[in-house]
Short mmCIF file of C-alpha atoms in Angstrom, two decimals:
data_model
loop_
_atom_site.label_atom_id
_atom_site.label_comp_id
_atom_site.label_asym_id
_atom_site.label_seq_id
_atom_site.Cartn_x
_atom_site.Cartn_y
_atom_site.Cartn_z
CA MET A 1 0.01 0.04 -0.09
CA SER A 2 1.48 3.37 -0.97
CA ASN A 3 2.40 6.12 1.50
CA LYS A 4 0.32 8.64 -0.62
CA PHE A 5 -2.92 6.48 -0.09
CA GLU A 6 -2.22 6.36 3.70
CA SER A 7 -1.59 10.06 3.94
CA GLN A 8 -4.68 10.86 1.95
CA LEU A 9 -6.76 8.64 4.34
CA GLN A 10 -5.06 10.19 7.38
CA GLU A 11 -6.54 13.56 6.16
CA LEU A 12 -9.92 11.87 6.56
CA ASN A 13 -8.88 10.55 10.02
CA ILE A 14 -9.01 7.08 8.68
CA GLU A 15 -6.28 4.52 9.67
CA LEU A 16 -6.36 1.05 8.16
CA ASN A 17 -5.34 -2.12 9.91
CA GLU A 18 -3.25 -4.81 8.08
CA ILE A 19 -6.24 -6.75 6.87
CA GLN A 20 -7.98 -3.63 5.54
CA LYS A 21 -4.83 -2.68 3.68
CA GLN A 22 -4.65 -6.21 2.12
CA GLN A 23 -8.36 -5.99 1.13
CA PHE A 24 -7.75 -2.64 -0.74
CA GLN A 25 -4.65 -4.10 -2.47
CA LYS A 26 -6.64 -7.21 -3.50
CA TYR A 27 -9.56 -5.05 -4.57
CA TYR A 28 -7.30 -2.97 -6.73
CA GLU A 29 -5.65 -6.13 -8.31
CA LEU A 30 -9.00 -7.72 -9.13
CA LEU A 31 -10.48 -4.47 -10.58
CA VAL A 32 -7.57 -4.13 -12.99
CA GLU A 33 -7.72 -7.84 -13.91
CA TRP A 34 -11.49 -7.96 -14.55
CA ASN A 35 -11.34 -4.56 -16.38
CA LYS A 36 -9.38 -6.25 -19.13
CA VAL A 37 -12.47 -8.15 -20.13
CA MET A 38 -15.22 -5.84 -19.20
CA ASN A 39 -15.63 -2.19 -18.82
CA LEU A 40 -15.57 -1.33 -15.14
CA THR A 41 -13.50 1.85 -15.05
CA GLY A 42 -11.51 4.12 -17.21
CA ILE A 43 -9.05 4.57 -14.26
CA THR A 44 -6.61 1.70 -13.79
CA GLU A 45 -3.31 3.40 -12.62
CA TYR A 46 -2.66 2.51 -8.98
CA ASP A 47 -2.54 6.04 -7.43
CA GLU A 48 -5.41 7.19 -9.33
CA VAL A 49 -7.60 4.23 -8.42
CA ASN A 50 -6.75 4.81 -4.81
CA GLU A 51 -7.51 8.62 -5.11
CA LYS A 52 -10.51 8.76 -7.48
CA HIS A 53 -12.20 5.59 -6.39
CA PHE A 54 -11.14 4.61 -2.79
CA VAL A 55 -10.40 7.92 -1.26
CA ASP A 56 -13.33 9.63 -3.02
CA SER A 57 -15.67 6.83 -1.72
CA LEU A 58 -14.46 7.25 1.84
CA ALA A 59 -14.58 11.07 1.79
CA ILE A 60 -18.24 10.91 2.90
CA VAL A 61 -16.83 10.94 6.48
CA LYS A 62 -16.57 14.73 5.98
CA ALA A 63 -20.40 14.79 5.83
CA VAL A 64 -21.61 11.81 7.82
CA ASP A 65 -20.49 10.04 11.07
CA MET A 66 -20.26 6.52 9.64
CA ASN A 67 -20.05 5.06 13.18
CA GLN A 68 -23.60 6.14 13.74
CA ILE A 69 -24.90 4.37 10.64
CA ASN A 70 -25.85 0.74 10.62
CA SER A 71 -27.21 0.11 7.04
CA VAL A 72 -26.28 1.42 3.84
CA ILE A 73 -27.68 0.95 0.21
CA ASP A 74 -25.49 2.00 -2.81
CA ILE A 75 -27.58 2.70 -5.85
CA GLY A 76 -25.92 2.15 -9.30
CA THR A 77 -22.80 0.95 -7.56
CA GLY A 78 -20.89 0.05 -10.74
CA ALA A 79 -17.57 -1.42 -9.77
CA GLY A 80 -18.53 -1.10 -6.07
CA PHE A 81 -17.97 2.64 -5.39
CA PRO A 82 -18.67 3.89 -2.74
CA GLY A 83 -20.21 0.90 -1.06
CA LEU A 84 -17.34 -1.54 -0.93
CA PRO A 85 -14.72 0.85 0.36
CA LEU A 86 -17.21 1.88 3.00
CA LYS A 87 -17.67 -1.78 4.05
CA ILE A 88 -13.84 -2.39 4.17
CA VAL A 89 -13.26 0.54 6.44
CA PHE A 90 -16.49 0.27 8.55
CA PRO A 91 -17.03 -3.52 8.84
CA HIS A 92 -20.02 -3.10 11.18
CA LEU A 93 -22.12 -1.74 8.23
CA HIS A 94 -24.82 -3.91 6.62
CA VAL A 95 -24.24 -2.93 2.95
CA VAL A 96 -26.39 -3.61 -0.11
CA LEU A 97 -24.94 -2.88 -3.66
CA LEU A 98 -27.49 -2.43 -6.34
CA ASP A 99 -26.73 -2.35 -10.19
CA SER A 100 -28.61 -3.00 -13.30
CA LEU A 101 -25.81 -4.86 -15.11
CA ASN A 102 -25.42 -8.45 -14.31
CA LYS A 103 -21.74 -8.77 -15.27
CA ARG A 104 -20.92 -6.02 -12.74
CA ILE A 105 -22.75 -7.93 -10.03
CA LYS A 106 -20.66 -11.08 -10.86
CA PHE A 107 -17.56 -8.88 -10.28
CA LEU A 108 -18.78 -7.54 -7.02
CA ASN A 109 -19.62 -11.03 -5.86
CA ALA A 110 -16.12 -12.19 -6.69
CA ILE A 111 -14.67 -9.16 -4.66
CA ILE A 112 -16.86 -10.00 -1.68
CA ASP A 113 -15.66 -13.61 -1.74
CA GLU A 114 -11.98 -12.80 -2.23
CA LEU A 115 -11.93 -10.22 0.54
CA GLY A 116 -14.00 -12.33 2.88
CA LEU A 117 -16.68 -9.65 3.50
CA GLN A 118 -19.68 -10.60 5.57
CA ASP A 119 -23.10 -8.86 5.89
CA ILE A 120 -23.08 -7.48 2.45
CA GLU A 121 -25.38 -8.23 -0.45
CA THR A 122 -25.72 -7.56 -4.16
CA LEU A 123 -28.82 -6.83 -6.07
CA HIS A 124 -29.19 -7.11 -9.86
CA GLY A 125 -31.93 -4.84 -11.16
CA ARG A 126 -33.41 -1.43 -11.36
CA ALA A 127 -33.61 0.96 -8.44
CA GLU A 128 -37.31 1.62 -9.21
CA ASP A 129 -38.27 -2.07 -8.90
CA TYR A 130 -36.42 -2.92 -5.59
CA ALA A 131 -37.76 0.28 -3.90
CA LYS A 132 -41.25 -1.25 -4.22
CA ARG A 133 -40.24 -4.32 -2.22
CA THR A 134 -41.02 -4.43 1.37
CA GLU A 135 -37.68 -5.69 2.60
CA TYR A 136 -35.82 -2.81 0.97
CA ARG A 137 -38.30 0.21 1.07
CA GLU A 138 -37.66 2.67 3.87
CA SER A 139 -35.29 0.26 5.65
CA PHE A 140 -31.87 2.00 5.41
CA ASP A 141 -30.20 4.48 7.57
CA LEU A 142 -28.17 5.86 4.60
CA CYS A 143 -28.48 5.73 0.82
CA VAL A 144 -25.38 6.74 -1.23
CA SER A 145 -24.77 7.08 -4.91
CA ARG A 146 -22.04 8.19 -7.28
CA ALA A 147 -24.21 7.54 -10.24
CA VAL A 148 -24.23 10.28 -12.81
CA ALA A 149 -27.79 11.52 -12.85
CA ASN A 150 -29.68 14.79 -12.23
CA LEU A 151 -30.39 15.23 -8.49
CA ALA A 152 -34.14 15.16 -8.94
CA THR A 153 -33.94 11.86 -10.83
CA LEU A 154 -31.47 10.41 -8.32
CA SER A 155 -33.67 11.46 -5.46
CA GLU A 156 -36.61 9.49 -6.76
CA TYR A 157 -34.29 6.35 -7.13
CA CYS A 158 -32.84 6.75 -3.69
CA ILE A 159 -35.10 8.50 -1.09
CA PRO A 160 -37.72 5.70 -1.11
CA TYR A 161 -35.00 3.27 0.40
CA ILE A 162 -34.35 5.28 3.52
CA HIS A 163 -36.46 5.31 6.66
CA VAL A 164 -37.78 8.53 8.22
CA GLY A 165 -34.85 10.18 9.93
CA GLY A 166 -32.39 8.42 7.47
CA MET A 167 -30.27 10.20 5.01
CA PHE A 168 -29.55 10.24 1.24
CA VAL A 169 -26.14 11.59 0.31
CA PRO A 170 -25.25 11.71 -3.33
CA TYR A 171 -21.62 12.35 -4.39
CA LYS A 172 -21.37 15.26 -6.75
CA SER A 173 -18.62 17.33 -8.38
CA GLY A 174 -18.45 20.78 -9.96
CA ASN A 175 -20.79 23.51 -9.60
CA ILE A 176 -24.03 22.09 -8.19
CA GLU A 177 -25.96 25.17 -6.73
CA ASP A 178 -28.50 25.32 -9.58
CA GLU A 179 -28.98 21.59 -9.56
CA VAL A 180 -29.66 21.57 -5.82
CA GLN A 181 -32.11 24.58 -6.13
CA GLN A 182 -33.92 22.96 -9.05
CA SER A 183 -34.39 19.61 -7.32
CA SER A 184 -35.62 20.99 -3.90
CA ARG A 185 -39.28 20.58 -4.79
CA ALA A 186 -38.67 16.97 -5.96
CA VAL A 187 -36.87 16.18 -2.80
CA SER A 188 -39.78 17.57 -0.80
CA ILE A 189 -42.45 15.56 -2.80
CA LEU A 190 -40.45 12.36 -1.98
CA GLY A 191 -40.39 13.15 1.79
CA GLY A 192 -36.90 14.68 2.09
CA LYS A 193 -35.35 17.98 2.92
CA ILE A 194 -31.94 19.28 1.67
CA LYS A 195 -30.10 20.07 4.84
CA GLU A 196 -26.76 21.26 3.58
CA THR A 197 -24.01 20.88 0.93
CA VAL A 198 -20.54 19.95 2.13
CA LYS A 199 -17.86 20.97 -0.26
CA PHE A 200 -14.32 20.07 -0.24
CA GLU A 201 -11.19 19.06 -2.32
CA LEU A 202 -10.05 15.43 -2.36
CA PRO A 203 -7.16 15.11 0.01
CA GLY A 204 -3.92 16.13 -1.76
CA THR A 205 -5.55 17.27 -4.90
CA GLU A 206 -7.56 20.15 -6.30
CA ILE A 207 -10.40 17.89 -7.35
CA GLY A 208 -13.68 19.61 -6.00
CA ARG A 209 -16.36 17.43 -4.63
CA SER A 210 -19.62 17.99 -2.96
CA PHE A 211 -21.92 15.95 -0.71
CA ILE A 212 -25.57 16.96 -0.52
CA LYS A 213 -27.11 15.88 2.80
CA ILE A 214 -30.92 15.14 2.39
CA GLU A 215 -32.69 14.08 5.37
CA LYS A 216 -35.95 11.97 5.16
CA GLN A 217 -38.62 13.77 7.18
CA LYS A 218 -41.78 11.89 6.08
CA SER A 219 -42.64 8.68 4.37
CA THR A 220 -42.34 8.56 0.65
CA GLY A 221 -45.76 8.32 -1.20
CA LYS A 222 -46.57 4.84 -2.47
CA LYS A 223 -46.55 6.00 -6.07
CA TYR A 224 -42.86 6.79 -5.91
CA PRO A 225 -40.65 5.73 -7.55
CA ARG A 226 -42.61 5.78 -10.72
CA LYS A 227 -42.19 2.90 -13.23
CA ALA A 228 -38.85 2.04 -14.80
CA GLY A 229 -37.42 4.88 -16.93
CA LEU A 230 -39.71 7.64 -16.01
CA PRO A 231 -37.59 9.25 -13.31
CA GLY A 232 -34.86 9.72 -15.91
CA LYS A 233 -37.07 10.87 -18.64
CA GLU A 234 -39.37 13.13 -16.71
CA PRO A 235 -37.76 14.24 -13.43
CA LEU A 236 -40.12 15.50 -10.73
CA LYS A 237 -40.40 19.27 -10.82
#
């Protein structure tokens, strides 16, 4: 494990034990190996993966006390970001990784096996469908997503999964004031309230990131999320 990775994590007050260091190393190796046969990431260089995937995933500690969280669902997890790094560093978490591509799910299952992770599950399918199922709806403390989607659309995918009092925290970059403003009504319709935006630069870089903290204040109406495809095509206004 590189000193650079360790010092970037130290800036987030994260210190890894030997097992966790090995898990990140193995995760990196498998990511690069599987990436040769399927498109998981455009980033494969060691320091860049550490910085733009691992450190970025863990930077949520700037916005949320992860020790107070027990259950997390990661919507559109892709190659496992941010859910898997969070599980490695905070092993107490019950983590669910959801993705619509089955080959990604196979990769995630291989990682979970190789790293010996417990109390973590993968779901293959659409966010709109699983959000209707009793065992997942309004049952998580925290929903996270690094998926690239408009905040109004993402909120419709994600807010139904968190219980009242829980939080949805999307990972965003760049200038997001307008997007936050334009999505506040959609968030409200879904039972949420935008509490604050936490802005920062990734440790040791000039890469600007933002976390939008959305708290769930009332139950989401049964008709949300709308049927597959609609939240993306016609975001709530």
